[in-house]
Coordinates of N, CA and C in Angstrom, one line a residue:
M23 N -40.4 -35.0 40.3 CA -40.1 -34.3 39.0 C -40.5 -35.2 37.8
E24 N -41.0 -34.7 36.8 CA -41.3 -35.5 35.6 C -40.0 -35.8 34.9
N25 N -40.2 -36.9 34.0 CA -39.0 -37.4 33.3 C -38.7 -36.6 32.0
I26 N -39.8 -35.9 31.5 CA -39.6 -35.1 30.3 C -39.0 -33.8 30.7
P27 N -37.9 -33.3 30.1 CA -37.3 -32.0 30.5 C -38.3 -30.9 30.1
I28 N -38.4 -29.9 31.0 CA -39.3 -28.8 30.7 C -38.6 -27.9 29.6
L29 N -37.3 -28.0 29.5 CA -36.5 -27.2 28.5 C -35.5 -28.2 27.9
E30 N -35.5 -28.3 26.6 CA -34.4 -29.1 25.9 C -33.8 -28.2 24.9
V31 N -32.5 -28.0 25.0 CA -31.7 -27.2 24.1 C -30.7 -28.1 23.5
K32 N -30.6 -28.2 22.1 CA -29.7 -29.1 21.5 C -28.9 -28.4 20.4
N33 N -27.6 -28.5 20.5 CA -26.7 -28.2 19.4 C -26.9 -26.7 18.9
L34 N -27.1 -25.8 19.9 CA -27.4 -24.4 19.5 C -26.2 -23.7 18.9
H35 N -26.4 -23.1 17.8 CA -25.3 -22.3 17.2 C -25.9 -20.9 16.9
K36 N -25.0 -19.9 17.2 CA -25.4 -18.5 17.0 C -24.2 -17.7 16.6
K37 N -24.3 -16.9 15.6 CA -23.2 -16.0 15.1 C -23.7 -14.6 15.1
F38 N -22.8 -13.7 15.4 CA -22.9 -12.3 15.1 C -21.8 -11.9 14.1
G39 N -22.2 -11.8 12.8 CA -21.2 -11.6 11.7 C -20.4 -12.9 11.6
D40 N -19.1 -12.7 11.7 CA -18.2 -13.9 11.6 C -17.9 -14.5 13.0
N41 N -18.4 -13.8 14.0 CA -18.1 -14.2 15.4 C -19.1 -15.3 15.9
E42 N -18.7 -16.5 16.1 CA -19.6 -17.6 16.6 C -19.7 -17.4 18.1
V43 N -20.8 -17.0 18.6 CA -21.0 -16.8 20.0 C -21.4 -18.0 20.7
L44 N -22.2 -18.9 20.1 CA -22.6 -20.2 20.6 C -22.2 -21.3 19.6
S45 N -21.4 -22.2 20.1 CA -21.0 -23.3 19.2 C -21.4 -24.7 19.7
G46 N -22.7 -25.0 19.4 CA -23.1 -26.4 19.7 C -23.5 -26.6 21.2
V47 N -24.3 -25.7 21.8 CA -24.6 -25.8 23.2 C -25.8 -26.7 23.3
S48 N -25.7 -27.6 24.2 CA -26.8 -28.6 24.5 C -27.0 -28.8 26.0
F49 N -28.2 -28.6 26.5 CA -28.5 -29.0 27.9 C -30.0 -29.1 28.1
N50 N -30.4 -29.7 29.2 CA -31.8 -29.9 29.6 C -32.0 -29.3 30.9
V51 N -33.3 -28.9 31.2 CA -33.7 -28.5 32.5 C -34.9 -29.2 32.9
M52 N -35.0 -29.8 34.1 CA -36.2 -30.5 34.6 C -37.1 -29.5 35.4
K53 N -38.3 -29.9 35.4 CA -39.3 -29.1 36.2 C -38.9 -29.0 37.6
G54 N -38.9 -27.7 38.2 CA -38.6 -27.5 39.6 C -37.1 -27.4 39.8
E55 N -36.3 -27.5 38.8 CA -34.8 -27.4 39.0 C -34.4 -26.0 38.9
V56 N -33.3 -25.7 39.6 CA -32.6 -24.4 39.5 C -31.2 -24.6 38.9
V57 N -31.0 -24.0 37.8 CA -29.8 -24.2 37.0 C -29.0 -22.9 37.0
A58 N -27.8 -22.8 37.5 CA -27.0 -21.6 37.4 C -26.0 -21.8 36.3
I59 N -25.9 -20.7 35.5 CA -25.0 -20.7 34.3 C -23.9 -19.7 34.7
I60 N -22.7 -20.2 34.8 CA -21.5 -19.4 35.2 C -20.5 -19.4 34.1
G61 N -19.5 -18.5 34.1 CA -18.4 -18.5 33.2 C -18.0 -17.0 32.9
P62 N -16.8 -16.9 32.3 CA -16.3 -15.5 32.1 C -17.2 -14.7 31.2
S63 N -17.1 -13.4 31.3 CA -17.8 -12.5 30.4 C -17.5 -12.8 28.9
G64 N -18.5 -12.8 28.0 CA -18.2 -13.0 26.6 C -18.3 -14.5 26.3
S65 N -18.7 -15.4 27.2 CA -18.7 -16.8 26.9 C -20.1 -17.3 26.3
G66 N -21.0 -16.3 26.1 CA -22.2 -16.7 25.4 C -23.4 -16.9 26.3
K67 N -23.3 -16.7 27.6 CA -24.3 -17.0 28.5 C -25.6 -16.2 28.3
S68 N -25.5 -14.9 28.2 CA -26.7 -14.1 28.0 C -27.3 -14.3 26.6
T69 N -26.4 -14.5 25.6 CA -26.9 -14.7 24.2 C -27.8 -16.0 24.2
M70 N -27.3 -17.0 24.9 CA -28.1 -18.3 25.0 C -29.5 -18.0 25.6
L71 N -29.6 -17.3 26.6 CA -30.9 -16.9 27.2 C -31.7 -16.2 26.2
R72 N -31.1 -15.2 25.5 CA -31.9 -14.4 24.5 C -32.4 -15.3 23.4
C73 N -31.6 -16.3 23.0 CA -32.1 -17.2 21.9 C -33.3 -18.1 22.4
I74 N -33.2 -18.5 23.7 CA -34.3 -19.4 24.2 C -35.6 -18.5 24.4
N75 N -35.4 -17.2 24.7 CA -36.5 -16.3 24.9 C -37.0 -15.6 23.6
L76 N -36.5 -16.1 22.5 CA -36.9 -15.5 21.2 C -36.6 -14.1 21.0
L77 N -35.5 -13.6 21.7 CA -35.0 -12.3 21.5 C -33.9 -12.2 20.4
E78 N -33.4 -13.4 20.1 CA -32.4 -13.6 19.0 C -32.8 -14.8 18.3
R79 N -32.5 -14.8 17.0 CA -32.7 -16.0 16.1 C -31.4 -16.8 16.0
I80 N -31.6 -18.2 16.0 CA -30.4 -19.0 16.0 C -30.0 -19.4 14.5
E81 N -28.7 -19.8 14.4 CA -28.2 -20.3 13.1 C -28.6 -21.8 12.9
S82 N -28.5 -22.5 13.9 CA -28.9 -23.9 13.9 C -29.1 -24.5 15.3
G83 N -29.8 -25.6 15.3 CA -30.0 -26.3 16.6 C -31.5 -26.5 16.9
S84 N -31.9 -26.9 18.1 CA -33.3 -27.0 18.4 C -33.6 -26.6 19.8
I85 N -34.8 -26.1 20.1 CA -35.2 -25.8 21.4 C -36.6 -26.3 21.6
R86 N -36.9 -27.0 22.7 CA -38.2 -27.5 23.0 C -38.6 -27.0 24.4
V87 N -39.8 -26.6 24.6 CA -40.3 -26.2 25.9 C -41.5 -27.1 26.2
A88 N -41.4 -27.8 27.3 CA -42.4 -28.8 27.8 C -42.8 -29.7 26.6
G89 N -41.9 -30.1 25.8 CA -42.1 -31.0 24.7 C -42.5 -30.4 23.4
D90 N -42.9 -29.1 23.5 CA -43.3 -28.4 22.2 C -42.1 -27.8 21.5
V91 N -42.0 -28.0 20.2 CA -40.9 -27.5 19.4 C -41.0 -26.0 19.2
M92 N -40.1 -25.3 19.7 CA -40.0 -23.8 19.4 C -39.3 -23.6 18.1
V93 N -38.1 -24.3 17.9 CA -37.3 -24.2 16.7 C -36.6 -25.5 16.5
D94 N -36.4 -25.9 15.2 CA -35.7 -27.1 14.9 C -34.9 -26.9 13.6
T95 N -34.0 -27.8 13.4 CA -33.1 -27.7 12.2 C -33.2 -29.1 11.5
D96 N -33.5 -29.1 10.2 CA -33.5 -30.4 9.5 C -32.1 -30.8 9.0
E97 N -32.1 -32.0 8.4 CA -30.7 -32.5 8.0 C -30.0 -31.7 7.0
N98 N -30.8 -30.8 6.3 CA -30.2 -29.9 5.3 C -29.7 -28.6 5.9
G99 N -29.9 -28.5 7.2 CA -29.5 -27.3 7.9 C -30.5 -26.2 7.9
K100 N -31.7 -26.5 7.4 CA -32.8 -25.4 7.4 C -33.4 -25.3 8.8
V101 N -33.4 -24.0 9.2 CA -34.0 -23.7 10.6 C -35.4 -23.3 10.4
T102 N -36.3 -24.0 11.2 CA -37.7 -23.7 11.1 C -38.2 -23.4 12.5
Y103 N -38.8 -22.2 12.7 CA -39.5 -21.9 13.9 C -40.9 -22.3 13.8
A104 N -41.5 -22.6 15.0 CA -43.0 -22.9 15.1 C -43.8 -21.7 14.5
P105 N -45.0 -21.9 14.1 CA -45.8 -20.8 13.6 C -46.0 -19.8 14.7
E106 N -46.3 -18.6 14.3 CA -46.3 -17.4 15.2 C -47.3 -17.7 16.4
S107 N -48.5 -18.3 16.1 CA -49.5 -18.5 17.1 C -48.9 -19.5 18.2
K108 N -48.1 -20.5 17.7 CA -47.5 -21.5 18.7 C -46.4 -20.8 19.5
L109 N -45.6 -19.9 18.8 CA -44.5 -19.2 19.5 C -45.1 -18.3 20.6
R110 N -46.3 -17.7 20.3 CA -46.9 -16.9 21.3 C -47.2 -17.7 22.6
Q111 N -47.8 -18.9 22.3 CA -48.1 -19.8 23.4 C -46.9 -20.2 24.2
I112 N -45.8 -20.5 23.5 CA -44.6 -20.9 24.2 C -44.0 -19.8 25.0
R113 N -44.0 -18.6 24.4 CA -43.4 -17.4 25.0 C -44.1 -17.1 26.3
L114 N -45.4 -17.4 26.4 CA -46.1 -17.2 27.7 C -45.7 -18.1 28.8
R115 N -45.0 -19.2 28.4 CA -44.5 -20.1 29.5 C -43.2 -19.6 30.0
L116 N -42.6 -18.7 29.4 CA -41.2 -18.2 29.7 C -41.2 -16.8 30.4
G117 N -40.6 -16.6 31.5 CA -40.4 -15.3 32.1 C -39.0 -14.9 32.1
M118 N -38.7 -13.6 31.9 CA -37.3 -13.2 31.8 C -37.1 -12.0 32.7
V119 N -36.0 -12.0 33.5 CA -35.7 -10.9 34.3 C -34.3 -10.4 33.8
F120 N -34.2 -9.2 33.4 CA -33.0 -8.6 32.8 C -32.1 -8.0 33.8
Q121 N -30.9 -7.8 33.4 CA -29.9 -7.1 34.2 C -30.3 -5.7 34.5
S122 N -30.9 -5.0 33.5 CA -31.2 -3.6 33.7 C -32.6 -3.3 34.0
F123 N -33.3 -4.2 34.6 CA -34.7 -4.1 35.1 C -35.8 -3.9 34.0
N124 N -35.5 -3.0 33.0 CA -36.5 -2.8 31.9 C -37.9 -2.5 32.3
L125 N -38.0 -1.8 33.4 CA -39.4 -1.3 33.8 C -39.8 -0.1 32.9
F126 N -41.1 0.0 32.7 CA -41.6 1.2 31.9 C -41.5 2.4 32.9
P127 N -40.7 3.4 32.5 CA -40.5 4.5 33.5 C -41.8 5.3 33.7
H128 N -42.7 5.4 32.7 CA -43.9 6.3 32.9 C -45.1 5.5 33.4
F129 N -44.9 4.2 33.8 CA -45.9 3.5 34.5 C -45.6 3.3 36.0
S130 N -46.6 3.3 36.8 CA -46.4 3.0 38.2 C -46.0 1.5 38.4
V131 N -45.6 1.2 39.6 CA -45.2 -0.2 39.8 C -46.4 -1.1 39.6
M132 N -47.6 -0.7 40.0 CA -48.8 -1.6 39.8 C -49.0 -1.8 38.3
R133 N -48.9 -0.7 37.6 CA -49.2 -0.8 36.1 C -48.1 -1.6 35.4
N134 N -46.8 -1.5 35.8 CA -45.8 -2.3 35.3 C -46.1 -3.8 35.4
I135 N -46.6 -4.1 36.6 CA -46.9 -5.6 36.8 C -48.2 -6.0 36.1
T136 N -49.2 -5.2 36.0 CA -50.5 -5.6 35.5 C -50.6 -5.5 34.0
E137 N -49.7 -4.7 33.4 CA -49.9 -4.4 31.9 C -50.0 -5.7 31.1
A138 N -49.0 -6.6 31.2 CA -49.1 -7.8 30.4 C -50.2 -8.8 30.8
P139 N -50.5 -9.0 32.1 CA -51.6 -9.9 32.4 C -52.9 -9.4 31.8
I140 N -53.1 -8.0 31.8 CA -54.4 -7.5 31.2 C -54.4 -7.5 29.7
H141 N -53.3 -7.1 29.1 CA -53.3 -6.9 27.6 C -52.9 -8.2 26.8
V142 N -52.1 -9.0 27.5 CA -51.6 -10.2 26.8 C -52.4 -11.4 27.3
A143 N -52.5 -11.6 28.6 CA -53.2 -12.8 29.1 C -54.7 -12.6 29.3
K144 N -55.1 -11.3 29.0 CA -56.5 -11.0 29.0 C -57.2 -11.2 30.3
K145 N -56.5 -10.9 31.4 CA -57.1 -11.0 32.7 C -57.9 -9.7 33.0
K146 N -58.9 -9.8 33.8 CA -59.7 -8.6 34.2 C -58.8 -7.7 35.1
P147 N -58.9 -6.4 35.0 CA -58.0 -5.5 35.7 C -58.0 -5.8 37.2
K148 N -59.2 -6.1 37.8 CA -59.3 -6.4 39.2 C -58.4 -7.6 39.6
E149 N -58.6 -8.7 38.8 CA -57.8 -9.9 39.1 C -56.3 -9.7 38.9
A150 N -55.9 -8.9 37.9 CA -54.5 -8.6 37.7 C -53.9 -7.8 38.8
Q151 N -54.7 -6.9 39.4 CA -54.3 -6.1 40.5 C -54.1 -6.9 41.8
E152 N -55.1 -7.9 42.0 CA -55.0 -8.7 43.2 C -53.7 -9.6 43.1
I153 N -53.4 -10.1 41.9 CA -52.2 -10.9 41.7 C -51.0 -10.0 41.9
A154 N -51.0 -8.8 41.4 CA -49.9 -7.9 41.6 C -49.6 -7.6 43.1
R155 N -50.7 -7.4 43.8 CA -50.5 -7.0 45.2 C -49.9 -8.2 46.0
E156 N -50.4 -9.4 45.6 CA -49.8 -10.6 46.3 C -48.3 -10.8 46.0
L157 N -48.0 -10.5 44.7 CA -46.6 -10.6 44.3 C -45.7 -9.6 44.9
L158 N -46.2 -8.3 45.1 CA -45.5 -7.3 45.8 C -45.2 -7.7 47.2
R159 N -46.3 -8.3 47.8 CA -46.1 -8.8 49.2 C -44.9 -9.8 49.2
K160 N -45.0 -10.7 48.3 CA -44.0 -11.8 48.2 C -42.6 -11.2 48.1
V161 N -42.4 -10.2 47.3 CA -41.0 -9.6 47.1 C -40.7 -8.5 48.1
G162 N -41.6 -8.3 49.1 CA -41.3 -7.3 50.2 C -41.5 -5.9 49.8
L163 N -42.5 -5.6 48.8 CA -42.7 -4.3 48.4 C -44.1 -3.8 48.4
S164 N -44.9 -4.3 49.4 CA -46.3 -4.0 49.4 C -46.6 -2.5 49.4
D165 N -45.7 -1.7 49.9 CA -45.9 -0.3 50.0 C -45.5 0.5 48.8
K166 N -45.1 -0.2 47.7 CA -44.6 0.5 46.5 C -45.5 0.5 45.3
A167 N -46.8 0.0 45.5 CA -47.7 -0.2 44.3 C -47.8 1.1 43.5
D168 N -47.9 2.2 44.2 CA -48.2 3.5 43.5 C -46.9 4.3 43.2
A169 N -45.7 3.7 43.5 CA -44.5 4.4 43.2 C -44.1 4.3 41.7
Y170 N -43.3 5.1 41.3 CA -42.7 5.1 39.9 C -41.3 4.6 39.9
P171 N -40.8 4.0 38.8 CA -39.4 3.4 38.8 C -38.4 4.4 39.3
Y172 N -38.5 5.7 39.0 CA -37.4 6.6 39.4 C -37.4 6.8 40.9
Q173 N -38.5 6.4 41.6 CA -38.5 6.5 43.1 C -38.0 5.3 43.8
L174 N -37.5 4.3 43.0 CA -37.1 3.0 43.6 C -35.6 2.9 43.6
S175 N -35.0 2.1 44.5 CA -33.6 1.8 44.5 C -33.4 0.7 43.4
G176 N -32.2 0.4 43.1 CA -32.0 -0.7 42.1 C -32.5 -2.0 42.5
G177 N -32.3 -2.3 43.8 CA -32.8 -3.6 44.4 C -34.3 -3.7 44.3
E178 N -35.0 -2.5 44.6 CA -36.4 -2.5 44.6 C -36.9 -2.7 43.1
S179 N -36.2 -2.0 42.2 CA -36.6 -2.1 40.8 C -36.5 -3.5 40.3
Q180 N -35.4 -4.2 40.7 CA -35.2 -5.6 40.3 C -36.3 -6.5 40.9
R181 N -36.7 -6.3 42.1 CA -37.7 -7.1 42.7 C -39.1 -6.8 42.1
V182 N -39.3 -5.6 41.6 CA -40.5 -5.3 40.8 C -40.5 -6.1 39.5
A183 N -39.3 -6.1 38.9 CA -39.1 -6.8 37.6 C -39.4 -8.3 37.8
I184 N -39.0 -8.9 38.9 CA -39.3 -10.3 39.2 C -40.8 -10.5 39.4
A185 N -41.4 -9.6 40.2 CA -42.9 -9.7 40.3 C -43.6 -9.6 39.0
R186 N -43.1 -8.7 38.1 CA -43.7 -8.5 36.8 C -43.6 -9.8 36.0
A187 N -42.4 -10.4 36.0 CA -42.3 -11.7 35.3 C -43.2 -12.8 35.9
L188 N -43.3 -12.8 37.2 CA -44.1 -13.9 37.9 C -45.6 -13.7 37.6
A189 N -46.0 -12.4 37.3 CA -47.4 -12.1 37.1 C -48.0 -12.8 35.9
M190 N -47.1 -13.2 35.0 CA -47.6 -14.0 33.8 C -47.6 -15.5 34.1
N191 N -47.3 -15.9 35.4 CA -47.3 -17.3 35.8 C -46.5 -18.2 34.9
P192 N -45.2 -17.8 34.6 CA -44.4 -18.6 33.7 C -44.1 -20.0 34.3
E193 N -43.8 -20.9 33.4 CA -43.3 -22.3 33.8 C -41.8 -22.3 34.1
I194 N -41.1 -21.4 33.4 CA -39.6 -21.3 33.6 C -39.3 -19.8 33.7
L195 N -38.5 -19.4 34.7 CA -38.1 -18.1 34.9 C -36.6 -18.0 34.6
F196 N -36.2 -17.1 33.7 CA -34.8 -16.9 33.3 C -34.3 -15.6 33.9
F197 N -33.1 -15.6 34.4 CA -32.5 -14.4 35.0 C -31.2 -14.2 34.3
D198 N -31.0 -13.0 33.7 CA -29.8 -12.6 33.1 C -29.0 -11.7 34.0
E199 N -28.1 -12.3 34.7 CA -27.2 -11.5 35.7 C -28.0 -10.4 36.4
P200 N -29.0 -10.9 37.2 CA -30.0 -10.0 37.8 C -29.4 -9.1 38.9
T201 N -28.2 -9.3 39.4 CA -27.7 -8.5 40.4 C -26.4 -7.7 40.0
S202 N -26.0 -7.8 38.7 CA -24.7 -7.3 38.4 C -24.7 -5.7 38.4
A203 N -25.9 -5.1 38.4 CA -25.9 -3.6 38.4 C -26.1 -3.1 39.8
L204 N -26.1 -4.0 40.8 CA -26.5 -3.6 42.2 C -25.3 -3.7 43.1
D205 N -25.3 -2.8 44.2 CA -24.3 -3.0 45.2 C -24.6 -4.1 46.1
P206 N -23.7 -4.5 47.0 CA -23.9 -5.8 47.8 C -25.1 -5.8 48.6
E207 N -25.5 -4.7 49.2 CA -26.7 -4.7 50.1 C -27.9 -5.0 49.3
L208 N -28.0 -4.3 48.2 CA -29.2 -4.5 47.3 C -29.2 -5.9 46.6
T209 N -28.0 -6.4 46.3 CA -27.9 -7.7 45.8 C -28.5 -8.7 46.7
A210 N -28.2 -8.6 48.0 CA -28.8 -9.6 49.0 C -30.3 -9.6 49.0
E211 N -30.9 -8.4 48.8 CA -32.4 -8.4 48.8 C -32.9 -9.2 47.6
V212 N -32.3 -9.1 46.5 CA -32.8 -9.7 45.3 C -32.5 -11.3 45.4
L213 N -31.3 -11.6 45.9 CA -31.0 -13.0 46.0 C -31.9 -13.7 47.0
K214 N -32.4 -13.0 48.0 CA -33.3 -13.6 49.0 C -34.6 -13.9 48.3
V215 N -35.1 -13.1 47.4 CA -36.3 -13.3 46.7 C -36.1 -14.6 45.8
M216 N -35.0 -14.6 45.1 CA -34.7 -15.8 44.2 C -34.6 -17.1 45.0
Q217 N -34.0 -17.0 46.2 CA -33.8 -18.1 47.1 C -35.2 -18.7 47.5
D218 N -36.1 -17.7 47.9 CA -37.5 -18.1 48.2 C -38.2 -18.8 47.1
L219 N -38.0 -18.3 45.9 CA -38.6 -18.9 44.7 C -38.1 -20.3 44.5
A220 N -36.8 -20.5 44.7 CA -36.1 -21.8 44.6 C -36.7 -22.8 45.6
A221 N -37.0 -22.3 46.8 CA -37.6 -23.1 47.9 C -39.0 -23.6 47.5
E222 N -39.7 -22.8 46.7 CA -41.0 -23.1 46.2 C -41.0 -24.0 44.9
H223 N -39.8 -24.4 44.5 CA -39.6 -25.3 43.3 C -40.0 -24.6 42.0
M224 N -39.7 -23.3 42.0 CA -39.9 -22.6 40.7 C -38.7 -23.0 39.8
T225 N -39.0 -23.4 38.6 CA -38.0 -23.7 37.6 C -37.3 -22.4 37.2
M226 N -35.9 -22.4 37.4 CA -35.2 -21.2 37.2 C -33.9 -21.5 36.4
V227 N -33.5 -20.7 35.5 CA -32.2 -20.7 34.8 C -31.6 -19.4 35.0
V228 N -30.5 -19.4 35.7 CA -29.9 -18.1 36.2 C -28.5 -17.9 35.7
V229 N -28.3 -16.9 34.8 CA -26.9 -16.5 34.5 C -26.5 -15.6 35.6
T230 N -25.4 -16.0 36.3 CA -25.0 -15.2 37.4 C -23.5 -15.2 37.7
H231 N -23.0 -14.1 38.3 CA -21.6 -14.0 38.8 C -21.6 -14.2 40.3
E232 N -22.8 -14.4 40.9 CA -22.9 -14.6 42.3 C -22.6 -16.1 42.6
M233 N -21.4 -16.4 43.0 CA -21.0 -17.8 43.1 C -21.6 -18.4 44.4
S234 N -21.9 -17.6 45.4 CA -22.6 -18.2 46.6 C -24.0 -18.7 46.2
F235 N -24.7 -17.9 45.4 CA -26.0 -18.4 44.9 C -25.9 -19.7 44.1
A236 N -24.9 -19.7 43.2 CA -24.7 -20.9 42.3 C -24.4 -22.1 43.2
R237 N -23.6 -21.9 44.2 CA -23.1 -23.0 45.0 C -24.2 -23.5 46.0
D238 N -24.9 -22.5 46.6 CA -25.8 -22.9 47.7 C -27.3 -23.1 47.3
V239 N -27.7 -22.5 46.2 CA -29.1 -22.5 45.9 C -29.4 -23.3 44.6
A240 N -28.5 -23.3 43.6 CA -28.7 -24.0 42.4 C -28.6 -25.5 42.6
D241 N -29.4 -26.3 41.9 CA -29.3 -27.8 41.9 C -28.1 -28.2 41.0
R242 N -28.0 -27.4 40.0 CA -27.0 -27.8 38.9 C -26.3 -26.6 38.4
V243 N -25.0 -26.7 38.1 CA -24.3 -25.6 37.5 C -23.7 -26.0 36.2
I244 N -23.9 -25.0 35.2 CA -23.3 -25.2 33.9 C -22.2 -24.1 33.7
F245 N -21.0 -24.6 33.4 CA -19.9 -23.6 33.2 C -19.6 -23.5 31.7
M246 N -19.7 -22.2 31.2 CA -19.5 -22.0 29.8 C -18.2 -21.2 29.6
N247 N -17.6 -21.4 28.4 CA -16.4 -20.7 28.0 C -16.3 -20.7 26.5
K248 N -16.2 -19.5 26.0 CA -16.0 -19.3 24.5 C -17.1 -20.0 23.7
G249 N -18.4 -19.8 24.2 CA -19.5 -20.3 23.4 C -19.9 -21.8 23.5
S250 N -19.2 -22.4 24.5 CA -19.4 -23.9 24.7 C -19.7 -24.2 26.1
I251 N -20.4 -25.3 26.4 CA -20.5 -25.8 27.7 C -19.3 -26.6 28.0
V252 N -18.4 -26.2 29.0 CA -17.2 -26.9 29.3 C -17.4 -28.0 30.3
E253 N -18.3 -27.7 31.2 CA -18.6 -28.7 32.3 C -20.0 -28.4 32.9
E254 N -20.7 -29.5 33.3 CA -21.9 -29.3 34.1 C -22.0 -30.4 35.1
G255 N -22.7 -30.1 36.1 CA -22.9 -31.1 37.2 C -23.6 -30.6 38.4
R256 N -23.8 -31.4 39.4 CA -24.4 -30.9 40.6 C -23.5 -29.8 41.2
S257 N -24.2 -28.8 41.8 CA -23.4 -27.6 42.2 C -22.3 -28.0 43.2
S258 N -22.6 -28.9 44.1 CA -21.6 -29.3 45.1 C -20.4 -29.9 44.4
D259 N -20.6 -30.7 43.4 CA -19.5 -31.3 42.7 C -18.7 -30.3 41.9
I260 N -19.3 -29.3 41.3 CA -18.6 -28.3 40.5 C -17.7 -27.5 41.4
F261 N -18.3 -27.1 42.5 CA -17.5 -26.2 43.4 C -16.5 -26.9 44.3
T262 N -16.7 -28.2 44.6 CA -15.7 -28.9 45.4 C -14.7 -29.7 44.6
N263 N -15.1 -30.1 43.4 CA -14.2 -31.0 42.6 C -14.5 -30.8 41.1
P264 N -14.2 -29.6 40.6 CA -14.4 -29.5 39.1 C -13.4 -30.4 38.4
K265 N -14.0 -31.0 37.3 CA -13.1 -31.9 36.5 C -12.3 -31.2 35.5
N266 N -12.8 -30.1 35.0 CA -12.1 -29.5 33.8 C -11.2 -28.4 34.3
E267 N -10.0 -28.3 33.7 CA -8.9 -27.4 34.1 C -9.4 -25.9 34.0
R268 N -10.2 -25.6 32.9 CA -10.7 -24.3 32.7 C -11.7 -23.9 33.8
T269 N -12.5 -24.9 34.2 CA -13.5 -24.6 35.3 C -12.7 -24.3 36.6
R270 N -11.7 -25.1 36.9 CA -10.8 -25.0 38.1 C -10.2 -23.6 38.1
A271 N -9.6 -23.2 37.0 CA -9.0 -21.9 36.9 C -10.0 -20.7 37.1
F272 N -11.1 -20.9 36.5 CA -12.2 -19.8 36.7 C -12.6 -19.7 38.2
L273 N -12.9 -20.8 38.8 CA -13.4 -20.8 40.2 C -12.3 -20.3 41.1
K274 N -11.1 -20.7 40.9 CA -9.9 -20.3 41.7 C -9.8 -18.8 41.7
G275 N -10.0 -18.2 40.5 CA -9.9 -16.8 40.3 C -10.9 -16.0 41.1
I276 N -12.1 -16.6 41.4 CA -13.1 -15.7 42.0 C -13.6 -16.2 43.4
I277 N -13.1 -17.4 43.8 CA -13.4 -17.8 45.2 C -12.2 -17.8 46.0
E278 N -12.3 -17.2 47.2 CA -11.1 -17.1 48.0 C -10.7 -18.5 48.5

């Protein structure tokens, strides 16, 4: 692994009205690392991912991707984002898988996966389709290329969403509670794909309520509460010997 973090988040603040959702969040992610972000609902986990993926603007702080500044704040508190052309480049390095799949309902599975590579990454349709077929094979859905989202189960939809994110060849893949809308059997299908990606050293930041994934697959766990990082460390340490009382209480409540 390289010594420069692929993602650097420093002192991130985000408000919705008077409600401070993120209050000074800082963490790094190294290339090839899987980081699980856990914590109670409403602790700011999903908002943090949305800020990193330019779906929300921050109040203050800084974010760097592979050393490139996405956003920074000067000593006077002025927030400056990189120019739009630079943000477009940075955004191409980031892939996002949402809780609710976000597939285009009127596109086939193949077109859902190839749309961005053709129109954003300017790949030739034939090349984009070859990549899509390989990714569908990888997520166990080779037979679904011509299907439409309404013909898929929730687990299949989420696996297509993962393939779609991978089609842009991102350097970091973000997951926002990717299994929370699924029943246990379908959850297992999706977690298996994520586990395979982790084994291939895909850099992943995963907001999840699946504690077995956080414990067994993640290299590192970040526990958030009320908009702050309360504790972070190796997953084995967090699960066997959490230092913070709030982390202990949270884990005790959800692990038998």
